[in-house]
Amino acid sequence: MNQLKGKLYLLCAFSLAGTSVVSARFVTGKLGNFTITAVSLFFALVFLVLLCGRQLIRCLSQMSFRDFGFLILQALCGIFLFRMFLLNGLRNTSAGEAGILTGATPAITAILAIAVLREPAGSRKVFGILCTVIGILVIQGVLTPGSGLDLKHMGGNMLVLCAAACESVFNTLSRISALRNSEESAMPSNPVSQTTIVTAIAMVLCLIPAAFEHPIKRLAAIDLLEWTALLWYGIFVTALAFICWYAGIKRCGAFTAAAFSGMMPFTSMLLSAALLGENADWRQWVGGFLIIIGMFLIGSKGTNITLPINRSIRLKEKHFQP
């Protein structure tokens, strides 16, 4: 039952996160990247502070320097760098293609789970990673003779892939933190408080660079649609998605989280077609199909292959019951 709740939380988290590509599309080019991130995080922070109240003070009082360091890294990778790469990438690629390319997150997370967490990998997971890599190459046009690669467009896609890599690092850091807290009980793992602290750290990181983007003048020029996109980006893509994420990752392993992260490209692709009217060509459909296959293979159970496994971390995974 606990695993089922964790999977439902992860499903909600990545479905909401998948709307980030479309909501960001409405404000990209009209506001600076750091301004978009800072304003959306401000909306998220107001919502979260009202939601968690005194729990935040209690959480901060019991937090060690190492706990705070982990949260700084999570804020840096999961919000600051992820959004910087994504927003810059959207300047040179479509929202639909960017959404598909975020499907690389499961494969990158699976590789990190093997390399860092030493989780055992099955042959299906390895094949799933290969499917994801081939799918990305198809979307980029690398495997298509005479495709006439546009270096600017490819550069945009590479930035989106960097965003997916940052999301994967964030996923791995969150799992490490959840495992350590379960053993040491170092910090109360309240999802709302964790999300509030991470959001506040990320907003502070954005404030100084945002000041050089003439934020007041450019914010005064946007209309209701852009303000709605910023509000959605803050409350739903950040606050609610991260609350669901922290609630899910303490109940599920990294491979399960990797599989559910495939909901990001699926949601992005549907919304890009429905709201932005973007059409995908055959390379995007084939590449997207391969990435989705990779997502399901990574999340499935397969026969184990020989890999070095850190027994202490595996015991933590087996013993962990939040």
PDB file of C-alpha atoms in Angstrom:
ATOM      1  CA  MET A   1       0.000   0.000   0.000  1.00  0.00           C
ATOM      2  CA  ASN A   2       2.865   2.328   0.835  1.00  0.00           C
ATOM      3  CA  GLN A   3       4.474   1.594  -2.563  1.00  0.00           C
ATOM      4  CA  LEU A   4       1.165   2.275  -4.331  1.00  0.00           C
ATOM      5  CA  LYS A   5       0.828   5.642  -2.587  1.00  0.00           C
ATOM      6  CA  GLY A   6       4.398   6.465  -3.586  1.00  0.00           C
ATOM      7  CA  LYS A   7       3.680   5.653  -7.235  1.00  0.00           C
ATOM      8  CA  LEU A   8       0.553   7.805  -7.228  1.00  0.00           C
ATOM      9  CA  TYR A   9       2.555  10.694  -5.768  1.00  0.00           C
ATOM     10  CA  LEU A  10       5.225  10.267  -8.457  1.00  0.00           C
ATOM     11  CA  LEU A  11       2.573  10.108 -11.177  1.00  0.00           C
ATOM     12  CA  CYS A  12       1.117  13.424 -10.019  1.00  0.00           C
ATOM     13  CA  ALA A  13       4.557  14.990  -9.601  1.00  0.00           C
ATOM     14  CA  PHE A  14       5.806  14.251 -13.104  1.00  0.00           C
ATOM     15  CA  SER A  15       2.459  14.967 -14.775  1.00  0.00           C
ATOM     16  CA  LEU A  16       2.521  18.457 -13.250  1.00  0.00           C
ATOM     17  CA  ALA A  17       6.216  18.853 -14.101  1.00  0.00           C
ATOM     18  CA  GLY A  18       5.398  18.006 -17.714  1.00  0.00           C
ATOM     19  CA  THR A  19       3.345  21.190 -17.979  1.00  0.00           C
ATOM     20  CA  SER A  20       6.517  23.241 -17.388  1.00  0.00           C
ATOM     21  CA  VAL A  21       7.503  23.152 -21.070  1.00  0.00           C
ATOM     22  CA  VAL A  22       4.168  24.598 -22.233  1.00  0.00           C
ATOM     23  CA  SER A  23       3.786  27.176 -19.451  1.00  0.00           C
ATOM     24  CA  ALA A  24       7.369  28.346 -20.007  1.00  0.00           C
ATOM     25  CA  ARG A  25       6.650  28.729 -23.726  1.00  0.00           C
ATOM     26  CA  PHE A  26       4.125  31.513 -23.006  1.00  0.00           C
ATOM     27  CA  VAL A  27       6.746  33.704 -21.304  1.00  0.00           C
ATOM     28  CA  THR A  28       9.990  32.693 -23.043  1.00  0.00           C
ATOM     29  CA  GLY A  29      11.330  35.648 -25.016  1.00  0.00           C
ATOM     30  CA  LYS A  30       9.090  38.139 -23.196  1.00  0.00           C
ATOM     31  CA  LEU A  31      10.939  37.923 -19.886  1.00  0.00           C
ATOM     32  CA  GLY A  32      14.492  37.057 -18.949  1.00  0.00           C
ATOM     33  CA  ASN A  33      15.118  33.453 -17.917  1.00  0.00           C
ATOM     34  CA  PHE A  34      16.136  34.353 -14.374  1.00  0.00           C
ATOM     35  CA  THR A  35      13.146  36.697 -14.061  1.00  0.00           C
ATOM     36  CA  ILE A  36      10.739  33.924 -15.094  1.00  0.00           C
ATOM     37  CA  THR A  37      12.253  31.573 -12.540  1.00  0.00           C
ATOM     38  CA  ALA A  38      12.434  34.120  -9.714  1.00  0.00           C
ATOM     39  CA  VAL A  39       8.833  35.347 -10.124  1.00  0.00           C
ATOM     40  CA  SER A  40       7.383  31.844 -10.415  1.00  0.00           C
ATOM     41  CA  LEU A  41       9.364  30.750  -7.346  1.00  0.00           C
ATOM     42  CA  PHE A  42       8.059  33.766  -5.440  1.00  0.00           C
ATOM     43  CA  PHE A  43       4.471  32.670  -6.126  1.00  0.00           C
ATOM     44  CA  ALA A  44       5.396  29.132  -5.075  1.00  0.00           C
ATOM     45  CA  LEU A  45       7.077  30.323  -1.874  1.00  0.00           C
ATOM     46  CA  VAL A  46       4.082  32.437  -0.765  1.00  0.00           C
ATOM     47  CA  PHE A  47       1.804  29.438  -1.324  1.00  0.00           C
ATOM     48  CA  LEU A  48       4.126  27.049   0.532  1.00  0.00           C
ATOM     49  CA  VAL A  49       4.756  29.299   3.552  1.00  0.00           C
ATOM     50  CA  LEU A  50       1.001  29.658   4.056  1.00  0.00           C
ATOM     51  CA  LEU A  51       0.638  25.897   3.691  1.00  0.00           C
ATOM     52  CA  CYS A  52       3.349  24.653   6.059  1.00  0.00           C
ATOM     53  CA  GLY A  53       3.235  27.334   8.805  1.00  0.00           C
ATOM     54  CA  ARG A  54       5.038  26.318  11.988  1.00  0.00           C
ATOM     55  CA  GLN A  55       6.237  23.039  10.483  1.00  0.00           C
ATOM     56  CA  LEU A  56       8.848  25.025   8.576  1.00  0.00           C
ATOM     57  CA  ILE A  57      10.347  26.509  11.765  1.00  0.00           C
ATOM     58  CA  ARG A  58      10.473  23.084  13.402  1.00  0.00           C
ATOM     59  CA  CYS A  59      12.107  21.554  10.327  1.00  0.00           C
ATOM     60  CA  LEU A  60      14.757  24.312  10.149  1.00  0.00           C
ATOM     61  CA  SER A  61      15.578  23.995  13.854  1.00  0.00           C
ATOM     62  CA  GLN A  62      16.296  20.250  13.521  1.00  0.00           C
ATOM     63  CA  MET A  63      18.256  20.452  10.275  1.00  0.00           C
ATOM     64  CA  SER A  64      22.001  19.752  10.243  1.00  0.00           C
ATOM     65  CA  PHE A  65      24.516  21.513   7.984  1.00  0.00           C
ATOM     66  CA  ARG A  66      24.758  18.359   5.865  1.00  0.00           C
ATOM     67  CA  ASP A  67      20.971  18.262   5.443  1.00  0.00           C
ATOM     68  CA  PHE A  68      21.015  21.893   4.358  1.00  0.00           C
ATOM     69  CA  GLY A  69      23.859  21.169   1.944  1.00  0.00           C
ATOM     70  CA  PHE A  70      21.836  18.409   0.293  1.00  0.00           C
ATOM     71  CA  LEU A  71      18.882  20.770  -0.108  1.00  0.00           C
ATOM     72  CA  ILE A  72      21.132  23.427  -1.676  1.00  0.00           C
ATOM     73  CA  LEU A  73      22.327  20.873  -4.244  1.00  0.00           C
ATOM     74  CA  GLN A  74      18.724  19.818  -4.920  1.00  0.00           C
ATOM     75  CA  ALA A  75      17.670  23.447  -5.428  1.00  0.00           C
ATOM     76  CA  LEU A  76      20.653  24.068  -7.717  1.00  0.00           C
ATOM     77  CA  CYS A  77      20.049  21.021  -9.940  1.00  0.00           C
ATOM     78  CA  GLY A  78      16.299  20.475  -9.702  1.00  0.00           C
ATOM     79  CA  ILE A  79      15.143  24.070 -10.110  1.00  0.00           C
ATOM     80  CA  PHE A  80      17.883  26.598 -10.923  1.00  0.00           C
ATOM     81  CA  LEU A  81      19.932  24.716 -13.554  1.00  0.00           C
ATOM     82  CA  PHE A  82      16.970  22.701 -14.863  1.00  0.00           C
ATOM     83  CA  ARG A  83      14.996  25.839 -15.678  1.00  0.00           C
ATOM     84  CA  MET A  84      17.956  27.753 -17.037  1.00  0.00           C
ATOM     85  CA  PHE A  85      18.768  24.995 -19.528  1.00  0.00           C
ATOM     86  CA  LEU A  86      15.099  24.422 -20.417  1.00  0.00           C
ATOM     87  CA  LEU A  87      14.225  28.092 -20.935  1.00  0.00           C
ATOM     88  CA  ASN A  88      17.324  28.704 -23.062  1.00  0.00           C
ATOM     89  CA  GLY A  89      16.646  25.557 -25.070  1.00  0.00           C
ATOM     90  CA  LEU A  90      13.068  26.622 -25.826  1.00  0.00           C
ATOM     91  CA  ARG A  91      14.418  29.642 -27.690  1.00  0.00           C
ATOM     92  CA  ASN A  92      15.719  27.346 -30.455  1.00  0.00           C
ATOM     93  CA  THR A  93      13.416  24.316 -30.407  1.00  0.00           C
ATOM     94  CA  SER A  94       9.693  23.591 -30.218  1.00  0.00           C
ATOM     95  CA  ALA A  95       7.836  22.899 -26.970  1.00  0.00           C
ATOM     96  CA  GLY A  96       6.728  19.506 -28.303  1.00  0.00           C
ATOM     97  CA  GLU A  97      10.261  18.415 -29.184  1.00  0.00           C
ATOM     98  CA  ALA A  98      11.605  19.737 -25.880  1.00  0.00           C
ATOM     99  CA  GLY A  99       8.914  17.752 -24.070  1.00  0.00           C
ATOM    100  CA  ILE A 100       9.899  14.571 -25.886  1.00  0.00           C
ATOM    101  CA  LEU A 101      13.574  15.118 -25.113  1.00  0.00           C
ATOM    102  CA  THR A 102      12.859  15.394 -21.388  1.00  0.00           C
ATOM    103  CA  GLY A 103      12.068  11.688 -21.781  1.00  0.00           C
ATOM    104  CA  ALA A 104      15.819  11.157 -21.490  1.00  0.00           C
ATOM    105  CA  THR A 105      15.388  11.683 -17.739  1.00  0.00           C
ATOM    106  CA  PRO A 106      14.471   8.019 -16.980  1.00  0.00           C
ATOM    107  CA  ALA A 107      17.563   6.716 -18.763  1.00  0.00           C
ATOM    108  CA  ILE A 108      19.930   9.203 -17.121  1.00  0.00           C
ATOM    109  CA  THR A 109      18.347   8.537 -13.711  1.00  0.00           C
ATOM    110  CA  ALA A 110      18.741   4.786 -14.258  1.00  0.00           C
ATOM    111  CA  ILE A 111      22.428   5.215 -15.133  1.00  0.00           C
ATOM    112  CA  LEU A 112      22.964   7.292 -11.977  1.00  0.00           C
ATOM    113  CA  ALA A 113      21.054   4.713  -9.896  1.00  0.00           C
ATOM    114  CA  ILE A 114      23.473   2.051 -11.116  1.00  0.00           C
ATOM    115  CA  ALA A 115      26.624   4.143 -10.809  1.00  0.00           C
ATOM    116  CA  VAL A 116      25.900   6.132  -7.627  1.00  0.00           C
ATOM    117  CA  LEU A 117      23.262   4.224  -5.661  1.00  0.00           C
ATOM    118  CA  ARG A 118      24.610   0.853  -6.872  1.00  0.00           C
ATOM    119  CA  GLU A 119      21.081  -0.408  -7.507  1.00  0.00           C
ATOM    120  CA  PRO A 120      21.024  -3.721  -9.435  1.00  0.00           C
ATOM    121  CA  ALA A 121      20.196  -3.334 -13.119  1.00  0.00           C
ATOM    122  CA  GLY A 122      18.269  -5.889 -15.176  1.00  0.00           C
ATOM    123  CA  SER A 123      18.772  -6.566 -18.871  1.00  0.00           C
ATOM    124  CA  ARG A 124      15.458  -4.824 -19.616  1.00  0.00           C
ATOM    125  CA  LYS A 125      16.690  -1.661 -17.930  1.00  0.00           C
ATOM    126  CA  VAL A 126      19.888  -1.701 -19.975  1.00  0.00           C
ATOM    127  CA  PHE A 127      17.864  -2.191 -23.152  1.00  0.00           C
ATOM    128  CA  GLY A 128      15.558   0.637 -22.037  1.00  0.00           C
ATOM    129  CA  ILE A 129      18.539   2.976 -21.720  1.00  0.00           C
ATOM    130  CA  LEU A 130      19.655   2.025 -25.248  1.00  0.00           C
ATOM    131  CA  CYS A 131      16.150   2.687 -26.609  1.00  0.00           C
ATOM    132  CA  THR A 132      16.208   6.141 -25.040  1.00  0.00           C
ATOM    133  CA  VAL A 133      19.606   6.971 -26.554  1.00  0.00           C
ATOM    134  CA  ILE A 134      18.511   5.796 -30.025  1.00  0.00           C
ATOM    135  CA  GLY A 135      15.255   7.769 -29.684  1.00  0.00           C
ATOM    136  CA  ILE A 136      17.191  10.963 -28.916  1.00  0.00           C
ATOM    137  CA  LEU A 137      19.484  10.391 -31.910  1.00  0.00           C
ATOM    138  CA  VAL A 138      16.449   9.907 -34.182  1.00  0.00           C
ATOM    139  CA  ILE A 139      14.858  13.163 -32.965  1.00  0.00           C
ATOM    140  CA  GLN A 140      18.134  14.997 -33.524  1.00  0.00           C
ATOM    141  CA  GLY A 141      18.284  13.644 -37.089  1.00  0.00           C
ATOM    142  CA  VAL A 142      21.694  12.075 -36.528  1.00  0.00           C
ATOM    143  CA  LEU A 143      20.515   8.701 -37.889  1.00  0.00           C
ATOM    144  CA  THR A 144      18.667  10.180 -40.883  1.00  0.00           C
ATOM    145  CA  PRO A 145      20.777  10.533 -44.078  1.00  0.00           C
ATOM    146  CA  GLY A 146      20.551  13.964 -45.668  1.00  0.00           C
ATOM    147  CA  SER A 147      18.463  15.417 -42.850  1.00  0.00           C
ATOM    148  CA  GLY A 148      20.245  18.773 -43.062  1.00  0.00           C
ATOM    149  CA  LEU A 149      20.979  19.278 -39.404  1.00  0.00           C
ATOM    150  CA  ASP A 150      20.330  22.764 -38.083  1.00  0.00           C
ATOM    151  CA  LEU A 151      23.112  23.459 -35.580  1.00  0.00           C
ATOM    152  CA  LYS A 152      21.075  26.150 -33.831  1.00  0.00           C
ATOM    153  CA  HIS A 153      18.120  23.801 -33.462  1.00  0.00           C
ATOM    154  CA  MET A 154      20.406  20.998 -32.299  1.00  0.00           C
ATOM    155  CA  GLY A 155      21.945  23.382 -29.763  1.00  0.00           C
ATOM    156  CA  GLY A 156      18.474  24.054 -28.350  1.00  0.00           C
ATOM    157  CA  ASN A 157      17.847  20.312 -28.095  1.00  0.00           C
ATOM    158  CA  MET A 158      21.176  19.775 -26.327  1.00  0.00           C
ATOM    159  CA  LEU A 159      20.231  22.391 -23.733  1.00  0.00           C
ATOM    160  CA  VAL A 160      16.964  20.533 -23.116  1.00  0.00           C
ATOM    161  CA  LEU A 161      18.963  17.324 -22.649  1.00  0.00           C
ATOM    162  CA  CYS A 162      21.143  19.165 -20.120  1.00  0.00           C
ATOM    163  CA  ALA A 163      17.917  20.076 -18.294  1.00  0.00           C
ATOM    164  CA  ALA A 164      16.938  16.387 -18.278  1.00  0.00           C
ATOM    165  CA  ALA A 165      20.369  15.518 -16.842  1.00  0.00           C
ATOM    166  CA  CYS A 166      19.910  18.100 -14.061  1.00  0.00           C
ATOM    167  CA  GLU A 167      16.506  16.596 -13.256  1.00  0.00           C
ATOM    168  CA  SER A 168      18.133  13.159 -13.025  1.00  0.00           C
ATOM    169  CA  VAL A 169      20.835  14.433 -10.663  1.00  0.00           C
ATOM    170  CA  PHE A 170      18.092  15.978  -8.535  1.00  0.00           C
ATOM    171  CA  ASN A 171      16.219  12.643  -8.481  1.00  0.00           C
ATOM    172  CA  THR A 172      19.351  10.816  -7.319  1.00  0.00           C
ATOM    173  CA  LEU A 173      20.211  13.394  -4.641  1.00  0.00           C
ATOM    174  CA  SER A 174      16.654  13.224  -3.301  1.00  0.00           C
ATOM    175  CA  ARG A 175      16.813   9.430  -3.057  1.00  0.00           C
ATOM    176  CA  ILE A 176      20.178   9.534  -1.263  1.00  0.00           C
ATOM    177  CA  SER A 177      18.774  12.074   1.189  1.00  0.00           C
ATOM    178  CA  ALA A 178      15.631   9.983   1.782  1.00  0.00           C
ATOM    179  CA  LEU A 179      17.677   6.835   2.444  1.00  0.00           C
ATOM    180  CA  ARG A 180      20.016   8.604   4.848  1.00  0.00           C
ATOM    181  CA  ASN A 181      17.176  10.261   6.755  1.00  0.00           C
ATOM    182  CA  SER A 182      15.361   6.944   7.102  1.00  0.00           C
ATOM    183  CA  GLU A 183      18.391   5.433   8.828  1.00  0.00           C
ATOM    184  CA  GLU A 184      19.575   8.386  10.900  1.00  0.00           C
ATOM    185  CA  SER A 185      16.276  10.258  11.429  1.00  0.00           C
ATOM    186  CA  ALA A 186      18.398  13.364  11.017  1.00  0.00           C
ATOM    187  CA  MET A 187      15.638  15.600   9.706  1.00  0.00           C
ATOM    188  CA  PRO A 188      11.849  15.305   9.669  1.00  0.00           C
ATOM    189  CA  SER A 189      11.079  14.359   6.059  1.00  0.00           C
ATOM    190  CA  ASN A 190       8.034  16.573   5.693  1.00  0.00           C
ATOM    191  CA  PRO A 191       7.426  17.072   1.945  1.00  0.00           C
ATOM    192  CA  VAL A 192       5.905  20.546   2.327  1.00  0.00           C
ATOM    193  CA  SER A 193       8.772  21.859   4.481  1.00  0.00           C
ATOM    194  CA  GLN A 194      11.399  20.329   2.184  1.00  0.00           C
ATOM    195  CA  THR A 195       9.752  21.902  -0.853  1.00  0.00           C
ATOM    196  CA  THR A 196       9.552  25.291   0.886  1.00  0.00           C
ATOM    197  CA  ILE A 197      13.263  25.296   1.786  1.00  0.00           C
ATOM    198  CA  VAL A 198      14.375  24.143  -1.677  1.00  0.00           C
ATOM    199  CA  THR A 199      12.140  26.777  -3.329  1.00  0.00           C
ATOM    200  CA  ALA A 200      13.523  29.562  -1.107  1.00  0.00           C
ATOM    201  CA  ILE A 201      17.132  28.564  -1.870  1.00  0.00           C
ATOM    202  CA  ALA A 202      16.457  28.464  -5.620  1.00  0.00           C
ATOM    203  CA  MET A 203      14.763  31.880  -5.529  1.00  0.00           C
ATOM    204  CA  VAL A 204      17.774  33.418  -3.757  1.00  0.00           C
ATOM    205  CA  LEU A 205      20.049  31.933  -6.440  1.00  0.00           C
ATOM    206  CA  CYS A 206      17.941  33.642  -9.139  1.00  0.00           C
ATOM    207  CA  LEU A 207      17.534  37.110  -7.609  1.00  0.00           C
ATOM    208  CA  ILE A 208      20.946  38.612  -8.456  1.00  0.00           C
ATOM    209  CA  PRO A 209      21.080  37.528 -12.135  1.00  0.00           C
ATOM    210  CA  ALA A 210      17.385  38.486 -12.529  1.00  0.00           C
ATOM    211  CA  ALA A 211      18.210  42.066 -11.488  1.00  0.00           C
ATOM    212  CA  PHE A 212      20.282  42.486 -14.683  1.00  0.00           C
ATOM    213  CA  GLU A 213      17.341  41.543 -16.947  1.00  0.00           C
ATOM    214  CA  HIS A 214      15.317  44.758 -16.338  1.00  0.00           C
ATOM    215  CA  PRO A 215      12.580  42.760 -14.570  1.00  0.00           C
ATOM    216  CA  ILE A 216      10.256  45.624 -13.501  1.00  0.00           C
ATOM    217  CA  LYS A 217      10.021  47.141 -16.977  1.00  0.00           C
ATOM    218  CA  ARG A 218       9.479  43.790 -18.691  1.00  0.00           C
ATOM    219  CA  LEU A 219       6.996  42.502 -16.106  1.00  0.00           C
ATOM    220  CA  ALA A 220       4.920  45.673 -16.557  1.00  0.00           C
ATOM    221  CA  ALA A 221       4.637  44.915 -20.281  1.00  0.00           C
ATOM    222  CA  ILE A 222       3.175  41.384 -20.049  1.00  0.00           C
ATOM    223  CA  ASP A 223      -0.553  40.637 -20.042  1.00  0.00           C
ATOM    224  CA  LEU A 224      -2.890  38.336 -18.093  1.00  0.00           C
ATOM    225  CA  LEU A 225      -1.926  35.206 -20.048  1.00  0.00           C
ATOM    226  CA  GLU A 226       1.750  35.563 -19.139  1.00  0.00           C
ATOM    227  CA  TRP A 227       0.933  36.278 -15.476  1.00  0.00           C
ATOM    228  CA  THR A 228      -1.283  33.173 -15.421  1.00  0.00           C
ATOM    229  CA  ALA A 229       1.584  31.124 -16.879  1.00  0.00           C
ATOM    230  CA  LEU A 230       3.941  32.423 -14.165  1.00  0.00           C
ATOM    231  CA  LEU A 231       1.385  31.643 -11.464  1.00  0.00           C
ATOM    232  CA  TRP A 232       0.900  28.116 -12.834  1.00  0.00           C
ATOM    233  CA  TYR A 233       4.659  27.656 -13.105  1.00  0.00           C
ATOM    234  CA  GLY A 234       5.052  28.624  -9.463  1.00  0.00           C
ATOM    235  CA  ILE A 235       2.154  26.895  -7.691  1.00  0.00           C
ATOM    236  CA  PHE A 236       1.604  23.772  -9.801  1.00  0.00           C
ATOM    237  CA  VAL A 237       4.916  23.068 -11.566  1.00  0.00           C
ATOM    238  CA  THR A 238       6.996  23.951  -8.489  1.00  0.00           C
ATOM    239  CA  ALA A 239       5.048  23.795  -5.218  1.00  0.00           C
ATOM    240  CA  LEU A 240       2.550  20.965  -5.768  1.00  0.00           C
ATOM    241  CA  ALA A 241       4.830  18.931  -8.045  1.00  0.00           C
ATOM    242  CA  PHE A 242       7.713  19.030  -5.555  1.00  0.00           C
ATOM    243  CA  ILE A 243       5.445  18.167  -2.614  1.00  0.00           C
ATOM    244  CA  CYS A 244       4.245  15.089  -4.510  1.00  0.00           C
ATOM    245  CA  TRP A 245       7.843  14.302  -5.510  1.00  0.00           C
ATOM    246  CA  TYR A 246       9.218  14.304  -1.960  1.00  0.00           C
ATOM    247  CA  ALA A 247       6.226  12.267  -0.757  1.00  0.00           C
ATOM    248  CA  GLY A 248       6.827   9.723  -3.524  1.00  0.00           C
ATOM    249  CA  ILE A 249      10.611   9.364  -3.499  1.00  0.00           C
ATOM    250  CA  LYS A 250      10.710   8.384   0.184  1.00  0.00           C
ATOM    251  CA  ARG A 251       8.399   5.459  -0.635  1.00  0.00           C
ATOM    252  CA  CYS A 252       9.891   4.280  -3.950  1.00  0.00           C
ATOM    253  CA  GLY A 253      13.320   3.452  -5.335  1.00  0.00           C
ATOM    254  CA  ALA A 254      15.270   5.369  -7.959  1.00  0.00           C
ATOM    255  CA  PHE A 255      14.289   3.026 -10.812  1.00  0.00           C
ATOM    256  CA  THR A 256      10.583   3.494 -10.033  1.00  0.00           C
ATOM    257  CA  ALA A 257      11.068   7.252 -10.003  1.00  0.00           C
ATOM    258  CA  ALA A 258      12.977   6.987 -13.280  1.00  0.00           C
ATOM    259  CA  ALA A 259      10.082   5.177 -14.929  1.00  0.00           C
ATOM    260  CA  PHE A 260       7.472   7.689 -13.776  1.00  0.00           C
ATOM    261  CA  SER A 261       9.618  10.617 -14.921  1.00  0.00           C
ATOM    262  CA  GLY A 262       8.577   9.553 -18.407  1.00  0.00           C
ATOM    263  CA  MET A 263       5.251  11.249 -17.706  1.00  0.00           C
ATOM    264  CA  MET A 264       7.016  14.576 -18.318  1.00  0.00           C
ATOM    265  CA  PRO A 265       7.494  14.118 -22.087  1.00  0.00           C
ATOM    266  CA  PHE A 266       4.096  12.454 -22.466  1.00  0.00           C
ATOM    267  CA  THR A 267       2.284  15.362 -20.791  1.00  0.00           C
ATOM    268  CA  SER A 268       4.389  17.945 -22.649  1.00  0.00           C
ATOM    269  CA  MET A 269       3.721  16.347 -26.033  1.00  0.00           C
ATOM    270  CA  LEU A 270      -0.057  16.230 -25.495  1.00  0.00           C
ATOM    271  CA  LEU A 271      -0.278  19.802 -24.224  1.00  0.00           C
ATOM    272  CA  SER A 272       1.978  21.150 -26.991  1.00  0.00           C
ATOM    273  CA  ALA A 273      -0.379  19.701 -29.589  1.00  0.00           C
ATOM    274  CA  ALA A 274      -3.585  20.711 -27.772  1.00  0.00           C
ATOM    275  CA  LEU A 275      -2.673  24.220 -26.566  1.00  0.00           C
ATOM    276  CA  LEU A 276       0.095  25.395 -28.901  1.00  0.00           C
ATOM    277  CA  GLY A 277      -1.019  23.641 -32.075  1.00  0.00           C
ATOM    278  CA  GLU A 278       2.420  22.169 -32.718  1.00  0.00           C
ATOM    279  CA  ASN A 279       2.678  19.229 -35.114  1.00  0.00           C
ATOM    280  CA  ALA A 280       5.320  16.515 -34.815  1.00  0.00           C
ATOM    281  CA  ASP A 281       7.049  15.006 -37.875  1.00  0.00           C
ATOM    282  CA  TRP A 282       7.835  11.312 -38.280  1.00  0.00           C
ATOM    283  CA  ARG A 283      11.240  11.606 -36.575  1.00  0.00           C
ATOM    284  CA  GLN A 284       9.653  13.060 -33.439  1.00  0.00           C
ATOM    285  CA  TRP A 285       6.995  10.340 -33.375  1.00  0.00           C
ATOM    286  CA  VAL A 286       9.510   7.514 -33.882  1.00  0.00           C
ATOM    287  CA  GLY A 287      11.992   9.011 -31.425  1.00  0.00           C
ATOM    288  CA  GLY A 288       9.236   9.676 -28.886  1.00  0.00           C
ATOM    289  CA  PHE A 289       7.959   6.105 -29.265  1.00  0.00           C
ATOM    290  CA  LEU A 290      11.442   4.715 -28.589  1.00  0.00           C
ATOM    291  CA  ILE A 291      11.836   6.956 -25.541  1.00  0.00           C
ATOM    292  CA  ILE A 292       8.462   5.813 -24.156  1.00  0.00           C
ATOM    293  CA  ILE A 293       9.449   2.159 -24.709  1.00  0.00           C
ATOM    294  CA  GLY A 294      12.670   2.883 -22.844  1.00  0.00           C
ATOM    295  CA  MET A 295      10.674   4.440 -20.006  1.00  0.00           C
ATOM    296  CA  PHE A 296       8.545   1.297 -19.539  1.00  0.00           C
ATOM    297  CA  LEU A 297      11.528  -1.043 -19.818  1.00  0.00           C
ATOM    298  CA  ILE A 298      13.452   0.912 -17.185  1.00  0.00           C
ATOM    299  CA  GLY A 299      10.464   0.738 -14.843  1.00  0.00           C
ATOM    300  CA  SER A 300       9.873  -2.996 -15.365  1.00  0.00           C
ATOM    301  CA  LYS A 301      11.418  -5.947 -13.572  1.00  0.00           C
ATOM    302  CA  GLY A 302      14.010  -7.864 -15.516  1.00  0.00           C
ATOM    303  CA  THR A 303      16.707 -10.456 -15.112  1.00  0.00           C
ATOM    304  CA  ASN A 304      19.694  -9.097 -13.244  1.00  0.00           C
ATOM    305  CA  ILE A 305      23.033  -8.766 -15.000  1.00  0.00           C
ATOM    306  CA  THR A 306      26.386  -8.791 -13.282  1.00  0.00           C
ATOM    307  CA  LEU A 307      27.166  -5.383 -11.830  1.00  0.00           C
ATOM    308  CA  PRO A 308      29.090  -4.266  -8.714  1.00  0.00           C
ATOM    309  CA  ILE A 309      26.585  -3.642  -5.935  1.00  0.00           C
ATOM    310  CA  ASN A 310      27.123  -1.754  -2.725  1.00  0.00           C
ATOM    311  CA  ARG A 311      25.507  -4.044  -0.156  1.00  0.00           C
ATOM    312  CA  SER A 312      25.057  -1.384   2.499  1.00  0.00           C
ATOM    313  CA  ILE A 313      22.939   0.797   0.208  1.00  0.00           C
ATOM    314  CA  ARG A 314      20.899  -2.211  -0.959  1.00  0.00           C
ATOM    315  CA  LEU A 315      20.189  -3.103   2.652  1.00  0.00           C
ATOM    316  CA  LYS A 316      19.013   0.470   3.258  1.00  0.00           C
ATOM    317  CA  GLU A 317      16.647   0.190   0.271  1.00  0.00           C
ATOM    318  CA  LYS A 318      15.253  -3.143   1.536  1.00  0.00           C
ATOM    319  CA  HIS A 319      14.951  -1.992   5.122  1.00  0.00           C
ATOM    320  CA  PHE A 320      13.480   1.432   4.336  1.00  0.00           C
ATOM    321  CA  GLN A 321       9.788   1.723   5.212  1.00  0.00           C
ATOM    322  CA  PRO A 322       8.766   5.382   5.838  1.00  0.00           C
TER     323      PRO A 322
END
